[in-house]
mmCIF file of C-alpha atoms in Angstrom:
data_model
loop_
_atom_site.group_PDB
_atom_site.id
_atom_site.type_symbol
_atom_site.label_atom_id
_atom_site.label_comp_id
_atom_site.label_asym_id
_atom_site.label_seq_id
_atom_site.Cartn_x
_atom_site.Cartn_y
_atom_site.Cartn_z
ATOM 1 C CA UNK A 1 12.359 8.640 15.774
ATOM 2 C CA UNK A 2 13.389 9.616 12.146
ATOM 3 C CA UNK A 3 11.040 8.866 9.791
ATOM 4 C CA UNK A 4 11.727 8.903 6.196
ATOM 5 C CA UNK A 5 9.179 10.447 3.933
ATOM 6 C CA UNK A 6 7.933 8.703 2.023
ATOM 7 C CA UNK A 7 8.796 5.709 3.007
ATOM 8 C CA UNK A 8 10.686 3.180 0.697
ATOM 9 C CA UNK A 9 10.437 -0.414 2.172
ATOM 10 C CA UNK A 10 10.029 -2.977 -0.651
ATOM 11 C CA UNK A 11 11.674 -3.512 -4.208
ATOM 12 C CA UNK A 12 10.927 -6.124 -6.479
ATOM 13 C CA UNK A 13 11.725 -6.914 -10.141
ATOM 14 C CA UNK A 14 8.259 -7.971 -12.665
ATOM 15 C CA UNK A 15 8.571 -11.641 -13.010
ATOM 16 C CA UNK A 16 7.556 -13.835 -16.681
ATOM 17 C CA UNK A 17 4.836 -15.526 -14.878
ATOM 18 C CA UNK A 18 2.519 -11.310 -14.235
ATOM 19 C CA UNK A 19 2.958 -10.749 -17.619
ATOM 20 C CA UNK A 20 0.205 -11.166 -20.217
ATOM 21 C CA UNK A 21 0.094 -11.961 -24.265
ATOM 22 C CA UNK A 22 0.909 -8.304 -24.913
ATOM 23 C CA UNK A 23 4.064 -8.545 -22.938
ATOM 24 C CA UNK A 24 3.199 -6.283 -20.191
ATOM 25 C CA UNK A 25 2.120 -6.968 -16.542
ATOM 26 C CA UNK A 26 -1.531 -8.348 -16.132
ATOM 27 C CA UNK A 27 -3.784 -5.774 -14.427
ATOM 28 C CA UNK A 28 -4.341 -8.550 -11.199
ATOM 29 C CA UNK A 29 -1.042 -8.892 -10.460
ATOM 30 C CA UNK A 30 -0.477 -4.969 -10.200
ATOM 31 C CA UNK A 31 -2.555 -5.137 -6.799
ATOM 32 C CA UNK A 32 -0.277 -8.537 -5.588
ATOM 33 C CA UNK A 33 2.926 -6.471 -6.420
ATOM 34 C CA UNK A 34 1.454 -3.532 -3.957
ATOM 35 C CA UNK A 35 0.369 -6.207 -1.388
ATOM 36 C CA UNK A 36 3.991 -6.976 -1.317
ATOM 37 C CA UNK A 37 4.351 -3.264 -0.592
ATOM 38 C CA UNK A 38 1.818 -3.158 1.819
ATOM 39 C CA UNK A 39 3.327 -6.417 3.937
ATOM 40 C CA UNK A 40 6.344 -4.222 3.861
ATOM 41 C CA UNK A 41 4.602 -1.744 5.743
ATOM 42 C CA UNK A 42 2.606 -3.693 8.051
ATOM 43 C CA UNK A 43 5.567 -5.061 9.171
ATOM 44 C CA UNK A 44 7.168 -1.874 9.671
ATOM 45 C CA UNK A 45 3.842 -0.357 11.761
ATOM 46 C CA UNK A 46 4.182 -3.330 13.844
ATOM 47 C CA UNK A 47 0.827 -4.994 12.165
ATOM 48 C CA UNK A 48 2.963 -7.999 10.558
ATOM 49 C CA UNK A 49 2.164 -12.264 11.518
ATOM 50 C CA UNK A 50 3.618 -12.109 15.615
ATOM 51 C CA UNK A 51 1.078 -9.037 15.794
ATOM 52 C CA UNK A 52 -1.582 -11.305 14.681
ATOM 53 C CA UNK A 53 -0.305 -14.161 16.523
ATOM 54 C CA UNK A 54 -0.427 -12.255 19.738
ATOM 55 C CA UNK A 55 -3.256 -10.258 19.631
ATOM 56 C CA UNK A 56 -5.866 -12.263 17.137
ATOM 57 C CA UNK A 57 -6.152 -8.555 15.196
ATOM 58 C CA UNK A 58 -4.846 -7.806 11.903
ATOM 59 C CA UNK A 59 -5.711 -5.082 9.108
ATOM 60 C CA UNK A 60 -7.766 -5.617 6.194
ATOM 61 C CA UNK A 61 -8.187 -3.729 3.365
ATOM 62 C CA UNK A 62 -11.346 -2.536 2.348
ATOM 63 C CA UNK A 63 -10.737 -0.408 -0.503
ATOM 64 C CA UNK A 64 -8.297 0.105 -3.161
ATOM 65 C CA UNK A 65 -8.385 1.963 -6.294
ATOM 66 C CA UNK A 66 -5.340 1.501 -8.850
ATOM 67 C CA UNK A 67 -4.076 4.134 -11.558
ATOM 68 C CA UNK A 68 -2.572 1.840 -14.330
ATOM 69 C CA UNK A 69 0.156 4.948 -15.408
ATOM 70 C CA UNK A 70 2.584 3.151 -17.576
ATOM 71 C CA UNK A 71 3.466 -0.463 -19.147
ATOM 72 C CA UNK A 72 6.030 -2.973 -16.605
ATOM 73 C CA UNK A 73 7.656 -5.255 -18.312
ATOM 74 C CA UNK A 74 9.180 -8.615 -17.531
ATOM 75 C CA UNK A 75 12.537 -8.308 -15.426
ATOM 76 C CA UNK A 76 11.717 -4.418 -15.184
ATOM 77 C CA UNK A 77 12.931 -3.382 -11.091
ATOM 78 C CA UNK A 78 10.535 -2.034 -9.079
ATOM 79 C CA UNK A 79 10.477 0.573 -6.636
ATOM 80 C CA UNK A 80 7.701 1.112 -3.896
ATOM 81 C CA UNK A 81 7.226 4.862 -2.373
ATOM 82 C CA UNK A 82 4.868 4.419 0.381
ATOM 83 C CA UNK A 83 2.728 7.401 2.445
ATOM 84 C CA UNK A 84 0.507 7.440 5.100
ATOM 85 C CA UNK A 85 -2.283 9.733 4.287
ATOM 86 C CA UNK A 86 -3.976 9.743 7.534
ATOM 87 C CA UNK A 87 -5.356 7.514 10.379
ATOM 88 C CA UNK A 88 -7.511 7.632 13.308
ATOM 89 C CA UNK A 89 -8.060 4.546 15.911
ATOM 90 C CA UNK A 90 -9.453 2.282 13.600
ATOM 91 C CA UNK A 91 -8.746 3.031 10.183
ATOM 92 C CA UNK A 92 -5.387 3.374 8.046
ATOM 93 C CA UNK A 93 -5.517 5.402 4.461
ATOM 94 C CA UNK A 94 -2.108 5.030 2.789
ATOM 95 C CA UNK A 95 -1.237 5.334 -0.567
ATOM 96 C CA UNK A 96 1.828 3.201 -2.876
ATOM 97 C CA UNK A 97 3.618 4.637 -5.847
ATOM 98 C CA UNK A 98 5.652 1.877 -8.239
ATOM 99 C CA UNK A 99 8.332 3.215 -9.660
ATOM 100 C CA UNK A 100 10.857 2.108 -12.088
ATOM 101 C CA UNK A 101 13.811 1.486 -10.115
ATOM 102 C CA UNK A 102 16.483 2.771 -12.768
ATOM 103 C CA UNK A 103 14.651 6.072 -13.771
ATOM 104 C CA UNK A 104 12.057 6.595 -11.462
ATOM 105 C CA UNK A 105 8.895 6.585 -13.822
ATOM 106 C CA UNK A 106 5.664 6.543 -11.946
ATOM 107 C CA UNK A 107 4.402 3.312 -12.996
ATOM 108 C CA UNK A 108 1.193 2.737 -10.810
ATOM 109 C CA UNK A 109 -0.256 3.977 -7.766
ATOM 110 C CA UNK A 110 -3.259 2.539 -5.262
ATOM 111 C CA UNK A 111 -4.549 4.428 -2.306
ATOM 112 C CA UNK A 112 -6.273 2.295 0.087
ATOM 113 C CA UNK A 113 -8.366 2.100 3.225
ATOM 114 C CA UNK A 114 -7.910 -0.698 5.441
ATOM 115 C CA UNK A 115 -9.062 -1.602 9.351
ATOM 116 C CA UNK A 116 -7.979 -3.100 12.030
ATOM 117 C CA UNK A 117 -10.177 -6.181 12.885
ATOM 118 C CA UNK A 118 -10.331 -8.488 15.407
ATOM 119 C CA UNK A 119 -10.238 -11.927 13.462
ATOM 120 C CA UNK A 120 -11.712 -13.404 16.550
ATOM 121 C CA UNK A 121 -14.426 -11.484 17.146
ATOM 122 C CA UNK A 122 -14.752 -10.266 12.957
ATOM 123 C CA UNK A 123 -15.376 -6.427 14.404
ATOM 124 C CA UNK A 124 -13.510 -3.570 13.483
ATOM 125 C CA UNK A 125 -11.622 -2.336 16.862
ATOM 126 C CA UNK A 126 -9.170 0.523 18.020
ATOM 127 C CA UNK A 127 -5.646 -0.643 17.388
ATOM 128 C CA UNK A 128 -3.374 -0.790 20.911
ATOM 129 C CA UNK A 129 -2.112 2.650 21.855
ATOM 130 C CA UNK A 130 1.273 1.771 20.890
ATOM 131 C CA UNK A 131 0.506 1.480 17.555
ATOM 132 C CA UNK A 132 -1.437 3.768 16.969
ATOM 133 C CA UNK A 133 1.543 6.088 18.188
ATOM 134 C CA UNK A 134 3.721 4.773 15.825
ATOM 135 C CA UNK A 135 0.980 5.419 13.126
ATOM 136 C CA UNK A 136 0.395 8.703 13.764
ATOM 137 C CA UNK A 137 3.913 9.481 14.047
ATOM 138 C CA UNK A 138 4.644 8.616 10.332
ATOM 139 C CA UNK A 139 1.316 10.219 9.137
ATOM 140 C CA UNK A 140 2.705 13.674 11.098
ATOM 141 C CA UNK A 141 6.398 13.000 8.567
ATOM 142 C CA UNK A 142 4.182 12.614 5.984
ATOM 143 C CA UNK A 143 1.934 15.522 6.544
ATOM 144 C CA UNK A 144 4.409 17.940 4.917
ATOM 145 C CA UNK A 145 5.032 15.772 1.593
ATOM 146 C CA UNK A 146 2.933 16.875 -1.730
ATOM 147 C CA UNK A 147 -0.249 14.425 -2.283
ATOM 148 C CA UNK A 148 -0.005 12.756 -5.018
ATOM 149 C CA UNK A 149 -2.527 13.914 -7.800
ATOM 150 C CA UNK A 150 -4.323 10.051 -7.946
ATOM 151 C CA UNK A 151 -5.389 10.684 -4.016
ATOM 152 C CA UNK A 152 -9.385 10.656 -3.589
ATOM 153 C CA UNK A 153 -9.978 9.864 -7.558
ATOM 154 C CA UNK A 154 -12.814 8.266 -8.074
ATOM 155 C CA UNK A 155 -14.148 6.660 -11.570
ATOM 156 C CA UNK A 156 -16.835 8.937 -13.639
ATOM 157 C CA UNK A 157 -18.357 9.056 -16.906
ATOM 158 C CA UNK A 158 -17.676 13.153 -17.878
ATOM 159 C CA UNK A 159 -20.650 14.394 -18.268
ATOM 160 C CA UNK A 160 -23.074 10.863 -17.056
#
């Protein structure tokens, strides 16, 4: 299977209604432009709505942390570099960039956590060994690819 690294499965240009009184995307709707991203990649993993629909499990995140890099505008075109950090039978840690489509600026990144739950049930459970295949065989293309600097940041006072 060739796997490209990193992956690059949504685009999107900032629509009127994100943007703010200063003229530049609201900080909310950074995280519903990467969930756009991230449906992109469920779907690709196999994890999208007939998933769900056959299996009653879906993934959920359960932590995100956003680096607000540089200002998107209305009508600016957005491009979404996705990785997968790692994964083990129950847990996914990937991590978007958004890019300007035209020049490639680093716009924002998120690195998140999610699981795979069992909506009927609520528990956290081992995805099917298929999947979890596929998973690991895009985290192994992805091994080899620079981490991006914003990977395990967390918020601190200096000094506090």
């Amino acid at each position: 299977m060739n796997i490209p690294a990193p992956l690059k499965l949504y685009h999107a240009v900032a629509p009127r209604e994100w943007m703010d009184y200063n003229g530049h995307m609201m900080d909310g709707y950074y995280l519903v432009a990467f969930a756009f991203a991230t449906d992109a990649l469920l779907q690709y993993l196999g994890f999208g709505e007939a998933y769900r629909a056959q299996t009653g499990c879906t993934i959920y995140t359960v932590e995100a942390h956003i680096n607000f890099l540089r200002e998107v505008k209305e009508g600016d075109p957005l491009t979404y570099h996705t990785l997968l950090l790692g994964a083990d039978a129950k847990r996914l840690h990937i991590f978007h960039t958004m890019q300007h489509a035209h020049d490639g600026t680093v716009l924002a990144t998120t690195e998140q956590m999610w699981l795979h739950v069992n909506q009927r049930t609520g528990r956290v459970e081992p995805m099917p060994e298929e999947h979890r295949q596929r998973v690991e065989a895009v985290v192994a293309a992805h091994a080899a690819l620079p981490r991006p600097a914003q990977v395990g940041r967390r918020i601190a006072m200096p000094g506090a």
